[in-house]
Amino acid sequence: MNPITVKISEVKSNPNNPRIIKDDKFQKLVKSIKEFPEMLNIRPIVVNADMVVLGGNMRLKACKEAGLKEVAIIKAADLTEDQQKQFIIKDNVGFGEWDWEDLANNWDAEQLTDWGLDIPDFDKEEKEEGEITFSNELDFVSNYIVLKFRSDIDWIQVQSIFGIQSTYSKRANGKPWSKGVGRVVDGVDAIIKIKESANEG
C-alpha cells in the first residue's frame, strides 16, 4: 500500500477512537507538524475504505489545527471490521520503553521535551500517604528473605500491594536518568500490607 495525498476535508475522524490527548501535548503535536511536515509523508494517516481514520486521529486533528489543506494517507480498504478494531488498538500500544540512560547521554533534554517527550522529574521525591518505604540497597544489620517471581503478572500484583515505585538518580555527569525499581521493603510494612491485602480479598 503506497501513500496518497488527499484533501484533508475528505478524511473523517473516527468517532470510536479510544485515544485522547491532553491540551499541552496536542499543542506540541501541532508545533511538531508545522516544523516538520515531512514527517506526515513518512508516517501517513491510515484510513479504511470509507476514509475513516484507523491510525492517526490526533495527527489529523493537529493537521487541521496547523492549517494543512492536504494530508498523506494509506487506505487499508481490505481490512475486516475485526481487523480494523485490532489495528486501532495495536497501532497505539507502546511495546517498548525509553532507555533513559541512553537519552541522558546522547540526546538533548530540551529538544526531547520540545518534541513532545515527557521527561520525569527525577529530582522530585514524592511520598504519598500510606506508601511504604523501600530501598535499593541491603545493609548488614537486618534480616532478609528473597521472593522470586517467575510471572510478570505476579510481580505487578506485588508492586501494587507493596506500593513499589520506580526510583531515579542523576549520573556523575549531572545528567538524568539512571532508573531502577526499589525491591527492598521494610518487613513490618510488608506484613501490614499483606494483611491488608488479605482482608480486602
PDB file of C-alpha atoms in Angstrom:
ATOM      1  CA  MET A   1       0.000   0.000   0.000  1.00  0.00           C
ATOM      2  CA  ASN A   2       1.504   3.270  -1.136  1.00  0.00           C
ATOM      3  CA  PRO A   3       0.691   6.645   0.440  1.00  0.00           C
ATOM      4  CA  ILE A   4      -1.516   9.060  -1.491  1.00  0.00           C
ATOM      5  CA  THR A   5      -2.211  12.731  -0.868  1.00  0.00           C
ATOM      6  CA  VAL A   6      -5.827  13.829  -0.478  1.00  0.00           C
ATOM      7  CA  LYS A   7      -7.722  16.901   0.651  1.00  0.00           C
ATOM      8  CA  ILE A   8      -7.850  16.957   4.418  1.00  0.00           C
ATOM      9  CA  SER A   9     -11.605  17.537   4.237  1.00  0.00           C
ATOM     10  CA  GLU A  10     -12.019  14.041   2.717  1.00  0.00           C
ATOM     11  CA  VAL A  11     -10.577  12.324   5.783  1.00  0.00           C
ATOM     12  CA  LYS A  12     -13.032  11.565   8.600  1.00  0.00           C
ATOM     13  CA  SER A  13     -12.162  11.359  12.276  1.00  0.00           C
ATOM     14  CA  ASN A  14     -13.061   8.081  13.954  1.00  0.00           C
ATOM     15  CA  PRO A  15     -15.855   8.693  16.498  1.00  0.00           C
ATOM     16  CA  ASN A  16     -14.899   5.459  18.286  1.00  0.00           C
ATOM     17  CA  ASN A  17     -11.263   6.406  18.801  1.00  0.00           C
ATOM     18  CA  PRO A  18     -10.275   5.287  22.339  1.00  0.00           C
ATOM     19  CA  ARG A  19      -7.238   7.570  22.498  1.00  0.00           C
ATOM     20  CA  ILE A  20      -7.220  11.072  23.948  1.00  0.00           C
ATOM     21  CA  ILE A  21      -4.561  13.741  24.103  1.00  0.00           C
ATOM     22  CA  LYS A  22      -4.018  16.492  26.671  1.00  0.00           C
ATOM     23  CA  ASP A  23      -4.045  20.099  25.514  1.00  0.00           C
ATOM     24  CA  ASP A  24      -0.345  20.706  26.153  1.00  0.00           C
ATOM     25  CA  LYS A  25       0.660  17.580  24.241  1.00  0.00           C
ATOM     26  CA  PHE A  26      -1.742  18.445  21.428  1.00  0.00           C
ATOM     27  CA  GLN A  27      -0.144  21.868  21.042  1.00  0.00           C
ATOM     28  CA  LYS A  28       3.282  20.202  20.911  1.00  0.00           C
ATOM     29  CA  LEU A  29       1.986  17.900  18.170  1.00  0.00           C
ATOM     30  CA  VAL A  30       0.674  20.889  16.205  1.00  0.00           C
ATOM     31  CA  LYS A  31       4.042  22.624  16.624  1.00  0.00           C
ATOM     32  CA  SER A  32       5.862  19.473  15.535  1.00  0.00           C
ATOM     33  CA  ILE A  33       3.770  19.207  12.371  1.00  0.00           C
ATOM     34  CA  LYS A  34       4.359  22.851  11.499  1.00  0.00           C
ATOM     35  CA  GLU A  35       8.109  22.479  11.971  1.00  0.00           C
ATOM     36  CA  PHE A  36       8.471  19.050  10.348  1.00  0.00           C
ATOM     37  CA  PRO A  37       5.545  18.418   7.932  1.00  0.00           C
ATOM     38  CA  GLU A  38       7.637  15.866   6.013  1.00  0.00           C
ATOM     39  CA  MET A  39       7.014  13.531   8.938  1.00  0.00           C
ATOM     40  CA  LEU A  40       3.450  13.092   7.701  1.00  0.00           C
ATOM     41  CA  ASN A  41       4.644  11.640   4.414  1.00  0.00           C
ATOM     42  CA  ILE A  42       6.922   9.205   6.219  1.00  0.00           C
ATOM     43  CA  ARG A  43       4.154   8.203   8.624  1.00  0.00           C
ATOM     44  CA  PRO A  44       0.837   8.701   6.808  1.00  0.00           C
ATOM     45  CA  ILE A  45      -2.596   8.570   8.412  1.00  0.00           C
ATOM     46  CA  VAL A  46      -4.261   5.174   7.933  1.00  0.00           C
ATOM     47  CA  VAL A  47      -7.915   5.111   6.839  1.00  0.00           C
ATOM     48  CA  ASN A  48     -10.447   2.450   5.894  1.00  0.00           C
ATOM     49  CA  ALA A  49     -12.439   2.199   2.659  1.00  0.00           C
ATOM     50  CA  ASP A  50     -14.828   4.915   3.903  1.00  0.00           C
ATOM     51  CA  MET A  51     -11.946   7.308   4.634  1.00  0.00           C
ATOM     52  CA  VAL A  52     -12.477   6.934   8.408  1.00  0.00           C
ATOM     53  CA  VAL A  53      -9.225   7.127  10.365  1.00  0.00           C
ATOM     54  CA  LEU A  54      -7.875   3.889  11.832  1.00  0.00           C
ATOM     55  CA  GLY A  55      -4.496   5.261  12.828  1.00  0.00           C
ATOM     56  CA  GLY A  56      -3.697   8.946  13.282  1.00  0.00           C
ATOM     57  CA  ASN A  57      -6.790  10.645  14.733  1.00  0.00           C
ATOM     58  CA  MET A  58      -4.708  13.035  16.797  1.00  0.00           C
ATOM     59  CA  ARG A  59      -2.434  13.773  13.863  1.00  0.00           C
ATOM     60  CA  LEU A  60      -5.473  14.565  11.688  1.00  0.00           C
ATOM     61  CA  LYS A  61      -6.836  16.929  14.315  1.00  0.00           C
ATOM     62  CA  ALA A  62      -3.416  18.562  14.672  1.00  0.00           C
ATOM     63  CA  CYS A  63      -3.047  18.886  10.888  1.00  0.00           C
ATOM     64  CA  LYS A  64      -6.347  20.771  10.751  1.00  0.00           C
ATOM     65  CA  GLU A  65      -5.221  22.989  13.631  1.00  0.00           C
ATOM     66  CA  ALA A  66      -1.943  23.635  11.786  1.00  0.00           C
ATOM     67  CA  GLY A  67      -3.896  24.786   8.722  1.00  0.00           C
ATOM     68  CA  LEU A  68      -2.916  21.993   6.348  1.00  0.00           C
ATOM     69  CA  LYS A  69      -5.151  21.596   3.292  1.00  0.00           C
ATOM     70  CA  GLU A  70      -3.844  18.194   2.222  1.00  0.00           C
ATOM     71  CA  VAL A  71      -2.578  15.146   4.069  1.00  0.00           C
ATOM     72  CA  ALA A  72      -0.863  11.868   3.169  1.00  0.00           C
ATOM     73  CA  ILE A  73      -2.894   8.723   3.821  1.00  0.00           C
ATOM     74  CA  ILE A  74      -2.701   4.976   3.375  1.00  0.00           C
ATOM     75  CA  LYS A  75      -6.020   3.336   2.591  1.00  0.00           C
ATOM     76  CA  ALA A  76      -6.409  -0.064   4.264  1.00  0.00           C
ATOM     77  CA  ALA A  77      -9.538  -0.925   2.313  1.00  0.00           C
ATOM     78  CA  ASP A  78      -9.317  -4.705   2.643  1.00  0.00           C
ATOM     79  CA  LEU A  79      -9.360  -4.994   6.430  1.00  0.00           C
ATOM     80  CA  THR A  80     -12.329  -6.730   8.047  1.00  0.00           C
ATOM     81  CA  GLU A  81     -14.228  -4.935  10.823  1.00  0.00           C
ATOM     82  CA  ASP A  82     -12.434  -7.055  13.411  1.00  0.00           C
ATOM     83  CA  GLN A  83      -9.055  -6.305  11.837  1.00  0.00           C
ATOM     84  CA  GLN A  84      -9.875  -2.586  11.871  1.00  0.00           C
ATOM     85  CA  LYS A  85     -10.630  -2.737  15.598  1.00  0.00           C
ATOM     86  CA  GLN A  86      -7.387  -4.623  16.202  1.00  0.00           C
ATOM     87  CA  PHE A  87      -5.434  -2.058  14.196  1.00  0.00           C
ATOM     88  CA  ILE A  88      -6.877   0.873  16.171  1.00  0.00           C
ATOM     89  CA  ILE A  89      -5.643  -0.660  19.426  1.00  0.00           C
ATOM     90  CA  LYS A  90      -2.386  -2.229  18.268  1.00  0.00           C
ATOM     91  CA  ASP A  91      -1.324   0.919  16.431  1.00  0.00           C
ATOM     92  CA  ASN A  92      -1.460   2.785  19.734  1.00  0.00           C
ATOM     93  CA  VAL A  93       0.050   0.179  22.048  1.00  0.00           C
ATOM     94  CA  GLY A  94       3.536   1.044  23.243  1.00  0.00           C
ATOM     95  CA  PHE A  95       5.501  -2.185  23.475  1.00  0.00           C
ATOM     96  CA  GLY A  96       8.849  -0.591  24.182  1.00  0.00           C
ATOM     97  CA  GLU A  97      10.243   1.583  26.962  1.00  0.00           C
ATOM     98  CA  TRP A  98      12.598   4.523  26.837  1.00  0.00           C
ATOM     99  CA  ASP A  99      16.231   3.897  27.671  1.00  0.00           C
ATOM    100  CA  TRP A 100      16.643   6.916  29.951  1.00  0.00           C
ATOM    101  CA  GLU A 101      20.380   6.390  30.329  1.00  0.00           C
ATOM    102  CA  ASP A 102      20.907   6.483  26.563  1.00  0.00           C
ATOM    103  CA  LEU A 103      18.683   9.547  26.256  1.00  0.00           C
ATOM    104  CA  ALA A 104      20.622  11.269  29.037  1.00  0.00           C
ATOM    105  CA  ASN A 105      23.987  10.668  27.388  1.00  0.00           C
ATOM    106  CA  ASN A 106      23.186  11.056  23.702  1.00  0.00           C
ATOM    107  CA  TRP A 107      20.207  13.388  23.399  1.00  0.00           C
ATOM    108  CA  ASP A 108      19.392  16.949  24.339  1.00  0.00           C
ATOM    109  CA  ALA A 109      16.766  17.091  27.103  1.00  0.00           C
ATOM    110  CA  GLU A 110      15.378  20.430  25.952  1.00  0.00           C
ATOM    111  CA  GLN A 111      14.905  19.129  22.424  1.00  0.00           C
ATOM    112  CA  LEU A 112      13.254  15.944  23.673  1.00  0.00           C
ATOM    113  CA  THR A 113      10.771  17.984  25.683  1.00  0.00           C
ATOM    114  CA  ASP A 114      10.159  20.270  22.723  1.00  0.00           C
ATOM    115  CA  TRP A 115       9.457  17.225  20.549  1.00  0.00           C
ATOM    116  CA  GLY A 116       6.782  16.030  22.944  1.00  0.00           C
ATOM    117  CA  LEU A 117       8.585  13.532  25.180  1.00  0.00           C
ATOM    118  CA  ASP A 118       7.533  13.657  28.827  1.00  0.00           C
ATOM    119  CA  ILE A 119      10.716  13.550  30.908  1.00  0.00           C
ATOM    120  CA  PRO A 120      10.052  12.589  34.536  1.00  0.00           C
ATOM    121  CA  ASP A 121      11.192  14.947  37.264  1.00  0.00           C
ATOM    122  CA  PHE A 122      13.852  12.702  38.738  1.00  0.00           C
ATOM    123  CA  ASP A 123      14.800  15.194  41.437  1.00  0.00           C
ATOM    124  CA  LYS A 124      11.319  15.293  42.855  1.00  0.00           C
ATOM    125  CA  GLU A 125      10.763  12.712  45.549  1.00  0.00           C
ATOM    126  CA  GLU A 126       7.168  12.150  46.438  1.00  0.00           C
ATOM    127  CA  LYS A 127       5.955  10.012  49.283  1.00  0.00           C
ATOM    128  CA  GLU A 128       2.195   9.629  49.189  1.00  0.00           C
ATOM    129  CA  GLU A 129       0.162   8.948  52.295  1.00  0.00           C
ATOM    130  CA  GLY A 130       0.066   5.217  53.018  1.00  0.00           C
ATOM    131  CA  GLU A 131       3.025   4.465  50.762  1.00  0.00           C
ATOM    132  CA  ILE A 132       5.597   2.169  52.338  1.00  0.00           C
ATOM    133  CA  THR A 133       9.288   2.982  52.291  1.00  0.00           C
ATOM    134  CA  PHE A 134      11.764   0.966  50.292  1.00  0.00           C
ATOM    135  CA  SER A 135      15.435   0.916  49.412  1.00  0.00           C
ATOM    136  CA  ASN A 136      17.650  -0.261  46.587  1.00  0.00           C
ATOM    137  CA  GLU A 137      20.431  -1.388  48.925  1.00  0.00           C
ATOM    138  CA  LEU A 138      20.935  -4.093  51.565  1.00  0.00           C
ATOM    139  CA  ASP A 139      22.536  -3.338  54.904  1.00  0.00           C
ATOM    140  CA  PHE A 140      24.494  -5.643  57.209  1.00  0.00           C
ATOM    141  CA  VAL A 141      22.360  -5.433  60.359  1.00  0.00           C
ATOM    142  CA  SER A 142      18.937  -6.508  59.074  1.00  0.00           C
ATOM    143  CA  ASN A 143      17.492  -9.933  58.252  1.00  0.00           C
ATOM    144  CA  TYR A 144      16.218 -10.613  54.763  1.00  0.00           C
ATOM    145  CA  ILE A 145      14.151 -13.007  52.721  1.00  0.00           C
ATOM    146  CA  VAL A 146      14.182 -13.088  48.932  1.00  0.00           C
ATOM    147  CA  LEU A 147      10.962 -13.555  46.994  1.00  0.00           C
ATOM    148  CA  LYS A 148      11.288 -14.725  43.386  1.00  0.00           C
ATOM    149  CA  PHE A 149       8.519 -14.159  40.844  1.00  0.00           C
ATOM    150  CA  ARG A 150       8.509 -16.027  37.541  1.00  0.00           C
ATOM    151  CA  SER A 151       5.342 -14.361  36.275  1.00  0.00           C
ATOM    152  CA  ASP A 152       5.123 -10.696  35.272  1.00  0.00           C
ATOM    153  CA  ILE A 153       1.504 -10.691  36.453  1.00  0.00           C
ATOM    154  CA  ASP A 154       2.543 -11.838  39.939  1.00  0.00           C
ATOM    155  CA  TRP A 155       5.253  -9.186  40.050  1.00  0.00           C
ATOM    156  CA  ILE A 156       2.782  -6.468  39.031  1.00  0.00           C
ATOM    157  CA  GLN A 157       0.455  -7.592  41.834  1.00  0.00           C
ATOM    158  CA  VAL A 158       3.311  -7.415  44.334  1.00  0.00           C
ATOM    159  CA  GLN A 159       4.221  -3.920  43.127  1.00  0.00           C
ATOM    160  CA  SER A 160       0.609  -2.888  43.650  1.00  0.00           C
ATOM    161  CA  ILE A 161       0.335  -4.419  47.143  1.00  0.00           C
ATOM    162  CA  PHE A 162       3.628  -3.019  48.435  1.00  0.00           C
ATOM    163  CA  GLY A 163       3.419   0.295  46.590  1.00  0.00           C
ATOM    164  CA  ILE A 164       6.810  -0.299  44.983  1.00  0.00           C
ATOM    165  CA  GLN A 165       7.809   2.673  42.871  1.00  0.00           C
ATOM    166  CA  SER A 166      10.468   3.341  40.253  1.00  0.00           C
ATOM    167  CA  THR A 167      13.497   5.241  41.561  1.00  0.00           C
ATOM    168  CA  TYR A 168      15.733   7.662  39.718  1.00  0.00           C
ATOM    169  CA  SER A 169      19.045   9.417  40.133  1.00  0.00           C
ATOM    170  CA  LYS A 170      21.355  11.662  38.195  1.00  0.00           C
ATOM    171  CA  ARG A 171      24.515  10.392  36.546  1.00  0.00           C
ATOM    172  CA  ALA A 172      28.002  11.542  37.505  1.00  0.00           C
ATOM    173  CA  ASN A 173      27.996  13.944  34.567  1.00  0.00           C
ATOM    174  CA  GLY A 174      24.962  15.685  36.071  1.00  0.00           C
ATOM    175  CA  LYS A 175      22.506  14.383  33.534  1.00  0.00           C
ATOM    176  CA  PRO A 176      19.499  12.240  34.329  1.00  0.00           C
ATOM    177  CA  TRP A 177      18.440   9.364  34.382  1.00  0.00           C
ATOM    178  CA  SER A 178      19.521   6.098  35.905  1.00  0.00           C
ATOM    179  CA  LYS A 179      16.379   4.134  36.614  1.00  0.00           C
ATOM    180  CA  GLY A 180      15.624   1.117  38.767  1.00  0.00           C
ATOM    181  CA  VAL A 181      12.861  -0.427  40.812  1.00  0.00           C
ATOM    182  CA  GLY A 182      13.037  -0.431  44.592  1.00  0.00           C
ATOM    183  CA  ARG A 183      12.720  -4.007  45.794  1.00  0.00           C
ATOM    184  CA  VAL A 184      13.952  -3.861  49.412  1.00  0.00           C
ATOM    185  CA  VAL A 185      10.837  -3.341  51.515  1.00  0.00           C
ATOM    186  CA  ASP A 186      10.711  -2.863  55.288  1.00  0.00           C
ATOM    187  CA  GLY A 187       9.470  -6.126  56.815  1.00  0.00           C
ATOM    188  CA  VAL A 188       6.949  -4.585  59.218  1.00  0.00           C
ATOM    189  CA  ASP A 189       5.414  -2.529  56.424  1.00  0.00           C
ATOM    190  CA  ALA A 190       5.309  -5.639  54.247  1.00  0.00           C
ATOM    191  CA  ILE A 191       3.425  -7.639  56.899  1.00  0.00           C
ATOM    192  CA  ILE A 192       0.887  -4.835  57.274  1.00  0.00           C
ATOM    193  CA  LYS A 193       0.373  -4.632  53.536  1.00  0.00           C
ATOM    194  CA  ILE A 194      -0.018  -8.410  53.211  1.00  0.00           C
ATOM    195  CA  LYS A 195      -2.646  -8.426  55.961  1.00  0.00           C
ATOM    196  CA  GLU A 196      -4.496  -5.513  54.377  1.00  0.00           C
ATOM    197  CA  SER A 197      -4.444  -7.263  51.003  1.00  0.00           C
ATOM    198  CA  ALA A 198      -5.779 -10.487  52.559  1.00  0.00           C
ATOM    199  CA  ASN A 199      -8.602  -8.599  54.269  1.00  0.00           C
ATOM    200  CA  GLU A 200      -9.547  -6.862  51.027  1.00  0.00           C
ATOM    201  CA  GLY A 201      -9.622 -10.240  49.263  1.00  0.00           C
TER     202      GLY A 201
END
